[in-house]
CSV table of C-alpha atoms in Angstrom, one decimal:
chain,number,residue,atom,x,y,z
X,1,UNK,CA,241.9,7.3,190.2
X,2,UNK,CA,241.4,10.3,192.6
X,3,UNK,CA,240.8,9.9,195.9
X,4,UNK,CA,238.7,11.4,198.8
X,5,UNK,CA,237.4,11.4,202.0
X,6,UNK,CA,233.5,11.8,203.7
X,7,UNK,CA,233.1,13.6,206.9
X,8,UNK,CA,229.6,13.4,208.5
X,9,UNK,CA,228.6,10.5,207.0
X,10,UNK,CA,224.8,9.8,207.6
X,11,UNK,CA,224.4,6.8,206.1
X,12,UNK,CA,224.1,5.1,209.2
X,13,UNK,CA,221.2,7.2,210.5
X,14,UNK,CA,218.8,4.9,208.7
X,15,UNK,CA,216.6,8.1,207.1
X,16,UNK,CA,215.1,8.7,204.1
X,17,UNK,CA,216.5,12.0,203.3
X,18,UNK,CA,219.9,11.5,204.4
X,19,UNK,CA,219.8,8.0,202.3
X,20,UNK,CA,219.2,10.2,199.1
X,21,UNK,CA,222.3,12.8,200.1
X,22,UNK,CA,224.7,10.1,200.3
X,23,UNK,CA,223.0,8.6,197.2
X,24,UNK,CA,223.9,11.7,195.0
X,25,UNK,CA,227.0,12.3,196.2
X,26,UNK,CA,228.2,9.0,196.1
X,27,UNK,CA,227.0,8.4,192.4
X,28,UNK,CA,228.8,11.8,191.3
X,29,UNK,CA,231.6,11.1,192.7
X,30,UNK,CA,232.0,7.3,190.9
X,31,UNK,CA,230.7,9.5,187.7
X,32,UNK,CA,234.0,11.6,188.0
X,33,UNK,CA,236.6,8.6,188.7
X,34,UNK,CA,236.6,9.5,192.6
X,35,UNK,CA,237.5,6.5,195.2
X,36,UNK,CA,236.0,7.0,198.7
X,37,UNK,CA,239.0,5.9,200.5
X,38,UNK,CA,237.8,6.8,204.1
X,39,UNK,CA,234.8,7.7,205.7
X,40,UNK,CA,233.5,9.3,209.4
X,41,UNK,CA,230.0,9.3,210.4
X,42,UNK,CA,228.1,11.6,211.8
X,43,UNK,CA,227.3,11.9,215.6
X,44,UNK,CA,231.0,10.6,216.2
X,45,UNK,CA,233.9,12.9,217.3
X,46,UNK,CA,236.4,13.7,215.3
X,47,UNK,CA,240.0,13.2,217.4
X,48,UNK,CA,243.6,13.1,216.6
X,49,UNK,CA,243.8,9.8,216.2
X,50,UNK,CA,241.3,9.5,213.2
X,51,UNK,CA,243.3,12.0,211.3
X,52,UNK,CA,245.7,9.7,209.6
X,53,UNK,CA,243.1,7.4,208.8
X,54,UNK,CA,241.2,10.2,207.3
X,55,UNK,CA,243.9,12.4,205.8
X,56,UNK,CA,246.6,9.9,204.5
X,57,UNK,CA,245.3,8.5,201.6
X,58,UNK,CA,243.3,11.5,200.4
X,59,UNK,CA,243.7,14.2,197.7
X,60,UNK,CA,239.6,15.6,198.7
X,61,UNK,CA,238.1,16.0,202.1
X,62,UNK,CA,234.2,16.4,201.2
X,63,UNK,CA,232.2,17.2,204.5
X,64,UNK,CA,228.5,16.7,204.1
X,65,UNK,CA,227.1,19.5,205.8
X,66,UNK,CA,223.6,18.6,206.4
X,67,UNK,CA,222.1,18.6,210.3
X,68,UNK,CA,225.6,19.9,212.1
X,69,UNK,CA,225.7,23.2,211.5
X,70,UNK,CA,223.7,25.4,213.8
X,71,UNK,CA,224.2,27.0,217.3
X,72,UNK,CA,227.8,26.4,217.6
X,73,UNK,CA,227.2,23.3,218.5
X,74,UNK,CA,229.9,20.0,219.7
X,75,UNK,CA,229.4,19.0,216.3
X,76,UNK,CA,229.5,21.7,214.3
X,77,UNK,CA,232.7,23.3,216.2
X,78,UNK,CA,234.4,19.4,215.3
X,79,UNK,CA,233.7,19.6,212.0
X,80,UNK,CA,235.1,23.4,211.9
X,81,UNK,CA,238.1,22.8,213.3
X,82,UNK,CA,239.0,19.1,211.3
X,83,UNK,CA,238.4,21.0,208.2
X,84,UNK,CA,241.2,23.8,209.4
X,85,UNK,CA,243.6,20.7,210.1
X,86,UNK,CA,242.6,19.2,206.9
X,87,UNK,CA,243.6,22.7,204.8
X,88,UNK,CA,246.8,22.9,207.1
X,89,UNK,CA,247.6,19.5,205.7
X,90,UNK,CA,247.4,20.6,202.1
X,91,UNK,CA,244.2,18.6,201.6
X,92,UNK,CA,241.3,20.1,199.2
X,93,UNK,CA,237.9,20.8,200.9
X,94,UNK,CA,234.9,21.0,200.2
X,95,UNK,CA,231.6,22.1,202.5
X,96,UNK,CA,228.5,20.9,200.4
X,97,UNK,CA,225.0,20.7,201.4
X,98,UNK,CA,225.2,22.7,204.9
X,99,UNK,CA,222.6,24.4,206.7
X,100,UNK,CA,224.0,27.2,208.6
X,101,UNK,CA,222.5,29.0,211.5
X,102,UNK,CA,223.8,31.0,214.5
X,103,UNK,CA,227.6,29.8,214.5
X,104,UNK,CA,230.7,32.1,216.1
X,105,UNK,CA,232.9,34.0,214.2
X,106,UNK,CA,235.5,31.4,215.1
X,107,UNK,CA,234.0,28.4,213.7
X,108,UNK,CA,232.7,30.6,211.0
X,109,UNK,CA,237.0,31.5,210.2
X,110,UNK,CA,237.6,27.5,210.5
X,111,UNK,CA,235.6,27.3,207.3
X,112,UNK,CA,236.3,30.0,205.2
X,113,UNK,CA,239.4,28.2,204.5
X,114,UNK,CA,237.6,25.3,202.5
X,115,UNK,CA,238.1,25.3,199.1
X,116,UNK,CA,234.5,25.0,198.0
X,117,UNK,CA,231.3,26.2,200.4
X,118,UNK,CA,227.5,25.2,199.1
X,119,UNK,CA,225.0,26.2,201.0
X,120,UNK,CA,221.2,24.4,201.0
X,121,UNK,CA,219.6,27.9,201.5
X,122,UNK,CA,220.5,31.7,201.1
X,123,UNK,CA,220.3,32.4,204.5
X,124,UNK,CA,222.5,30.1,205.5
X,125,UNK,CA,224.7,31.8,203.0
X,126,UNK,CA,224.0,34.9,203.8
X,127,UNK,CA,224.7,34.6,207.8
X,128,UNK,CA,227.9,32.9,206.6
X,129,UNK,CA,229.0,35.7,204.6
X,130,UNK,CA,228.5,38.5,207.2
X,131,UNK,CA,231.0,37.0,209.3
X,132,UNK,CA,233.5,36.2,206.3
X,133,UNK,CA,232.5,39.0,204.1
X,134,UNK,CA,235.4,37.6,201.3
X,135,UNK,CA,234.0,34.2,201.3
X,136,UNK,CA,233.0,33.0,198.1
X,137,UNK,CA,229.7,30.7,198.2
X,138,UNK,CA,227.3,28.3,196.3
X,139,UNK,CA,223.5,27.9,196.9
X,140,UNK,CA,221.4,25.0,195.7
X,141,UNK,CA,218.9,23.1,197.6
X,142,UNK,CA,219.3,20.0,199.5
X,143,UNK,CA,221.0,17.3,197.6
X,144,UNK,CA,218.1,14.2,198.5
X,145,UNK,CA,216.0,16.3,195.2
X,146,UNK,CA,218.4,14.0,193.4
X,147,UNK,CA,217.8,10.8,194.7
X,148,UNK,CA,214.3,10.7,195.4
X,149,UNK,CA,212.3,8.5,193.1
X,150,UNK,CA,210.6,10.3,190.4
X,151,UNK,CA,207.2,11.9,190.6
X,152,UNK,CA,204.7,10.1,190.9
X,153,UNK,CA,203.0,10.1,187.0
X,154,UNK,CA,199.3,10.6,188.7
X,155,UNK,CA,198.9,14.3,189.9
X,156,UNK,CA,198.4,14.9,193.7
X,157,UNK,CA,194.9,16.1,192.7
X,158,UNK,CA,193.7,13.3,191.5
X,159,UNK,CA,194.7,10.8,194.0
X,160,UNK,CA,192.3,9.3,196.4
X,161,UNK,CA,192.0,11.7,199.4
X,162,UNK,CA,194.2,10.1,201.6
X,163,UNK,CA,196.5,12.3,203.8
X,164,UNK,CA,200.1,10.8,205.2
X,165,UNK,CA,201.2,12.3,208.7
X,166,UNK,CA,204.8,11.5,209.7
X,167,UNK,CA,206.8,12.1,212.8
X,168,UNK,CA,209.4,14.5,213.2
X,169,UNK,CA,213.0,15.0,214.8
X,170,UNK,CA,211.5,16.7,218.1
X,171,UNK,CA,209.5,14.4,220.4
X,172,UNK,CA,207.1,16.6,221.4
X,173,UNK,CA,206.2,17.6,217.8
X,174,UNK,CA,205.9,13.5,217.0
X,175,UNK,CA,203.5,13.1,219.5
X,176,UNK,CA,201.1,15.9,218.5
X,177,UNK,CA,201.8,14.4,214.7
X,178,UNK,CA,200.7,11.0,216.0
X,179,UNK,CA,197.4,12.4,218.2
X,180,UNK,CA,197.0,14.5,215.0
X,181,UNK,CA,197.0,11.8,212.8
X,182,UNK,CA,194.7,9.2,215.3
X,183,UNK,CA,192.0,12.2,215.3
X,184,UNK,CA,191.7,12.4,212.0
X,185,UNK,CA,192.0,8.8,210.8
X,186,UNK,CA,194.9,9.5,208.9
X,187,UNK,CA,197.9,7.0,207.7
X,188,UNK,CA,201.2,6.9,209.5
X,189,UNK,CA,204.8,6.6,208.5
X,190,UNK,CA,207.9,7.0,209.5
X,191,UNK,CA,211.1,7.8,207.8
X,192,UNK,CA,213.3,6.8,210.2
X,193,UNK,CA,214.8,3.3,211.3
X,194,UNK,CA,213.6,2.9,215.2
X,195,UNK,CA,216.9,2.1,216.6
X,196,UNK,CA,218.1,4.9,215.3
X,197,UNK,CA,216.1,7.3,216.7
X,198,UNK,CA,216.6,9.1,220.1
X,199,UNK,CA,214.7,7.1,222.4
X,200,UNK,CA,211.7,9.6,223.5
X,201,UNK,CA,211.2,9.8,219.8
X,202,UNK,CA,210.3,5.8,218.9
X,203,UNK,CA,207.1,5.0,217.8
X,204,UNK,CA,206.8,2.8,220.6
X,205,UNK,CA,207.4,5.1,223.3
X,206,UNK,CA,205.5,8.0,221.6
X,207,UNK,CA,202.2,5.4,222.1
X,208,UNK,CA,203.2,4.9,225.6
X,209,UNK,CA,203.3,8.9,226.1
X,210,UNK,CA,200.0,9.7,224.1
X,211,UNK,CA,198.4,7.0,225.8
X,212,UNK,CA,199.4,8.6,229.7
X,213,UNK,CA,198.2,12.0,228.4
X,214,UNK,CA,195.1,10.7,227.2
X,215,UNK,CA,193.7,7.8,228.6
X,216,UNK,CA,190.4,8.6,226.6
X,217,UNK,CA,192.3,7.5,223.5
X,218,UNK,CA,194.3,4.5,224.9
X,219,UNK,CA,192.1,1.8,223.3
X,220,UNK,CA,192.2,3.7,219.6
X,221,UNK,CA,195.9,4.6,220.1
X,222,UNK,CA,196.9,1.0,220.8
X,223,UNK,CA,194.9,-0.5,217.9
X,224,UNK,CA,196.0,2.5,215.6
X,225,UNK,CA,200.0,2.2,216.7
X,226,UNK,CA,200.0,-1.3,216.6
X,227,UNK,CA,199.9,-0.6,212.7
X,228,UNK,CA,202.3,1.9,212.9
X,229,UNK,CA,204.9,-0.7,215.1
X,230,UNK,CA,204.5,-3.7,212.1
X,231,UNK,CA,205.2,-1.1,209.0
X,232,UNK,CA,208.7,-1.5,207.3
X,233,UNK,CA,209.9,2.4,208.4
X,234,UNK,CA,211.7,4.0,205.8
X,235,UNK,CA,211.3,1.0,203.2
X,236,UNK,CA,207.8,1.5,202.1
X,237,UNK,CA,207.3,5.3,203.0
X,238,UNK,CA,207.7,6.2,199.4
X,239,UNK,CA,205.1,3.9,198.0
X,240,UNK,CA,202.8,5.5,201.0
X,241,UNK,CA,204.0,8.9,200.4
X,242,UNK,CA,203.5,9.1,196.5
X,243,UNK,CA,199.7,7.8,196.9
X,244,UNK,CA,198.8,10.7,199.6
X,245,UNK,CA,196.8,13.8,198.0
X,246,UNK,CA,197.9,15.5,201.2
X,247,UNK,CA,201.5,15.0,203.8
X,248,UNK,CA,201.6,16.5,207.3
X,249,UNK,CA,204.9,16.1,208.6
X,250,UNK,CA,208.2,17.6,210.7
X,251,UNK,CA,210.8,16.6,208.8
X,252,UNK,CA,212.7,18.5,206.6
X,253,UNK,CA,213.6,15.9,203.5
X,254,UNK,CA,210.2,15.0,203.9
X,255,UNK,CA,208.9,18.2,202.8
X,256,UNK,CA,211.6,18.5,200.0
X,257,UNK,CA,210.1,15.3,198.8
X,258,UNK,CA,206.7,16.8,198.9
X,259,UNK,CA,208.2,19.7,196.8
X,260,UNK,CA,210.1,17.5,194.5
X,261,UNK,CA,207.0,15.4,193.9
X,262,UNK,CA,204.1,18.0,193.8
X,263,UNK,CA,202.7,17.0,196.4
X,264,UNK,CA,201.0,19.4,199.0
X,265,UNK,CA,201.9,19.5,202.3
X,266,UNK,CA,201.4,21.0,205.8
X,267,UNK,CA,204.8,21.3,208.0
X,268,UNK,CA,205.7,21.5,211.9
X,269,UNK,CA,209.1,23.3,212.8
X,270,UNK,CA,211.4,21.5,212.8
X,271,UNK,CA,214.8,22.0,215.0
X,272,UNK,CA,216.1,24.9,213.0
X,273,UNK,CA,214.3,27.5,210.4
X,274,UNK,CA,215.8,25.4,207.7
X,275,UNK,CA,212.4,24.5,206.2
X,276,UNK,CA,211.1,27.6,206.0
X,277,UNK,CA,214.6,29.0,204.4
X,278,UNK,CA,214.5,26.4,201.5
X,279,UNK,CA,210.9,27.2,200.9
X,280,UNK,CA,211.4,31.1,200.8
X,281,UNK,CA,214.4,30.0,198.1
X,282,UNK,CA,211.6,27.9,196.3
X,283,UNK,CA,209.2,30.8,196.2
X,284,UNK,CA,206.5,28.5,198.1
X,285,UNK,CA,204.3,30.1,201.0
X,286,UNK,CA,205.8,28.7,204.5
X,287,UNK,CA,203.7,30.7,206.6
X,288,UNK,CA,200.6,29.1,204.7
X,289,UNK,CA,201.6,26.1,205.4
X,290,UNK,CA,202.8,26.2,208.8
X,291,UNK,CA,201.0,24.4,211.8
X,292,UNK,CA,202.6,26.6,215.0
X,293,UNK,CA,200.7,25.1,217.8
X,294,UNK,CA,199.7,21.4,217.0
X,295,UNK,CA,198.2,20.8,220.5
X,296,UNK,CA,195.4,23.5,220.0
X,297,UNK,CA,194.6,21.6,216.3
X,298,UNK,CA,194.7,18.7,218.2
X,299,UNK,CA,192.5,19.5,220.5
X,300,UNK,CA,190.0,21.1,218.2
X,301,UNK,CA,191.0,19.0,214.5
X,302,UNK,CA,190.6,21.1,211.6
X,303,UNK,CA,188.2,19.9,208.8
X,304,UNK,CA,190.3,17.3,205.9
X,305,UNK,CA,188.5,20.5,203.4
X,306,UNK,CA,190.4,23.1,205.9
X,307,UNK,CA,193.4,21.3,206.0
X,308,UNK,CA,193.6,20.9,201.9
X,309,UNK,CA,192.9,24.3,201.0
X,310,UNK,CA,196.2,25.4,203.3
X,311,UNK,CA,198.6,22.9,201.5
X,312,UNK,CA,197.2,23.3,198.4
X,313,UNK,CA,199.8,24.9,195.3
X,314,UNK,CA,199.0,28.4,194.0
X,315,UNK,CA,199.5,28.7,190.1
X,316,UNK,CA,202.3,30.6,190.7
X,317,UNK,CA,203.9,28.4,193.1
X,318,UNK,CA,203.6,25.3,190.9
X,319,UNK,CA,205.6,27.3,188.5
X,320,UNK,CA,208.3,28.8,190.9
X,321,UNK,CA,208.8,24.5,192.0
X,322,UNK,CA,209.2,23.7,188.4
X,323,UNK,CA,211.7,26.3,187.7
X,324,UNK,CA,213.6,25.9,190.6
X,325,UNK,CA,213.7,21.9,190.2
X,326,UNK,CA,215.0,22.3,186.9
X,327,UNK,CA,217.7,25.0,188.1
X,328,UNK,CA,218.6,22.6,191.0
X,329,UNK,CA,219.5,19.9,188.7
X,330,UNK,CA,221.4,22.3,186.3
X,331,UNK,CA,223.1,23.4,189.5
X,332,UNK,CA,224.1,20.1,191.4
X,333,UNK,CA,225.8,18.7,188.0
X,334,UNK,CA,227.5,22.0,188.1
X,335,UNK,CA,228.6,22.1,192.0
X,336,UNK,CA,230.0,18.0,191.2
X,337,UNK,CA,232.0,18.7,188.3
X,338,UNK,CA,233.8,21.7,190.7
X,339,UNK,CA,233.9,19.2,194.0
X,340,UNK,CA,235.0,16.4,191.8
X,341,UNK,CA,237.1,17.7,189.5
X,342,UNK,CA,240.2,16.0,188.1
């Protein structure tokens, strides 16, 4: 049996999107008679004393891409540089499912030398390649599309009216989602384990803040967050999710679950451009769709009629999803057989 090793690991993150990753990878990789033999998660430092651990028993070093990859950061540079040492060391590598934004040409030369690079979006591919114009790269969306549950069998437009808001990885944005959601009446979730979190972003501490910056809203905060505090995160967002007509959210995989289902959907930034580059690749409206200042829509809510008509699917964008969901599929089984090949 082959062997190989997963860098950036984000298993432990406790998140819905980055459950699904791991999910697909892991289940291709036991399709082609792969052993994971070693693993490093994400958020930890690579050193010099993990590298035997992580390059001995190893023919494959596959480095899961996904949230790293932007602004040169700590991170990023880490990973970079490990992937040099693990080429050096006559180990295969492969970069798969990697946002990448705004990176030096240095770390951008660290990676070249990997064996296989996948990109989640074309501009991530596209900024790569104008600093390593001989690279040779791969573009297909975000690998969760495979391990979401399958569509719901009841069409988004004839579900009951309800509309989902969730939080997303900036705190500020997660509190405006939350007063967004408490104006309107709307249901909650999150898609993220609490502990895991940072801390300014717990649903807990998000009350606390809301509740300080508008005392007018304490008593219907408290009532409407003490909810939100009893729900089962990440476990029950799905079955929450796949009975909204409408999501508001500012999380990435949680709008590639809202593509993946057919479900419309409303989006915050989110720390990079990365939603808005998958969705050009889609052929789905971002600007449309995007909510740039939440505090004024806060302040002033939109109509539930208002809010629809933006999210809603065009014809033509319900056939550019279907297409590009059954070319995603087509191209992950593809980009597996290459990554795990024997």
């Amino acid at each position: 049996m082959s062997t190989f090793t997963l860098i950036n690991d984000t298993t432990p993150d406790r998140h819905i999107g980055c459950d699904a990753v791991m999910q697909t990878i892991r289940r291709a990789a036991a399709a082609r008679g792969y052993l994971e033999v070693a693993t490093h998660a994400a958020g930890s430092n690579i050193t010099g004393a993990d590298y035997p651990r992580l390059l001995s028993q190893s023919e494959l070093i596959l480095i899961n891409g996904e949230g790293t990859l932007h602004d040169d950061s700590r991170g990023c540079k880490n990973i970079a540089h490990f992937a040099a040492v693990a080429k050096a060391a006559g180990k295969r590598v492969a970069l798969i499912n990697a946002s990448y934004t705004d990176n030096s040409p240095t770390t951008t030369a660290l990676l070249a030398g990997c064996d296989i690079l996948a990109f989640r979006n074309q501009t991530s591919a596209d900024q790569f390649t104008a600093q390593q114009p001989s690279a040779h790269t791969v573009v297909l969306a975000d690998l969760s599309l495979q391990s979401f549950p399958p569509p719901a069998t009841e069409p988004a437009s004839r579900r009951s009216g309800r509309i989902l808001v969730t939080d997303s990885v900036l705190p500020t944005a997660t509190r405006h989602l939350f007063e967004l959601a408490l104006r309107l009446g709307c249901s909650y979730a999150r898609v993220q384990e609490s502990p895991k979190m940072t801390r300014a972003n717990r649903p807990r501490n998000v009350l606390l803040s809301l509740c300080r910056q508008h005392p007018a809203l304490a008593l219907q905060a408290a009532r409407f967050g003490s909810e939100v505090l009893r729900s089962a995160a990440r476990h029950t967002f799905f079955k929450q999710a796949q009975q909204a007509s409408l999501i508001i959210t500012g999380r990435f995989h949680v709008v590639m679950f809202a593509v993946q289902q057919g479900i419309p959907f409303l989006f915050l930034p989110s720390n990079t451009a990365k939603i808005d580059h998958s969705l050009a690749d889609i052929g789905i409206d971002s600007a449309r769709r995007k909510l740039i200042d939440l505090s004024t829509v806060c302040t002033t809510p939109p109509t539930t009629t208002t809010l629809r008509d933006l999210a809603r699917f065009t014809p033509e964008e319900m056939l550019a999803r279907k297409d590009f969901l059954a070319q995603q599929a087509s191209s992950v089984q593809q980009l597996m057989d290459m990554v795990f090949s024997s």
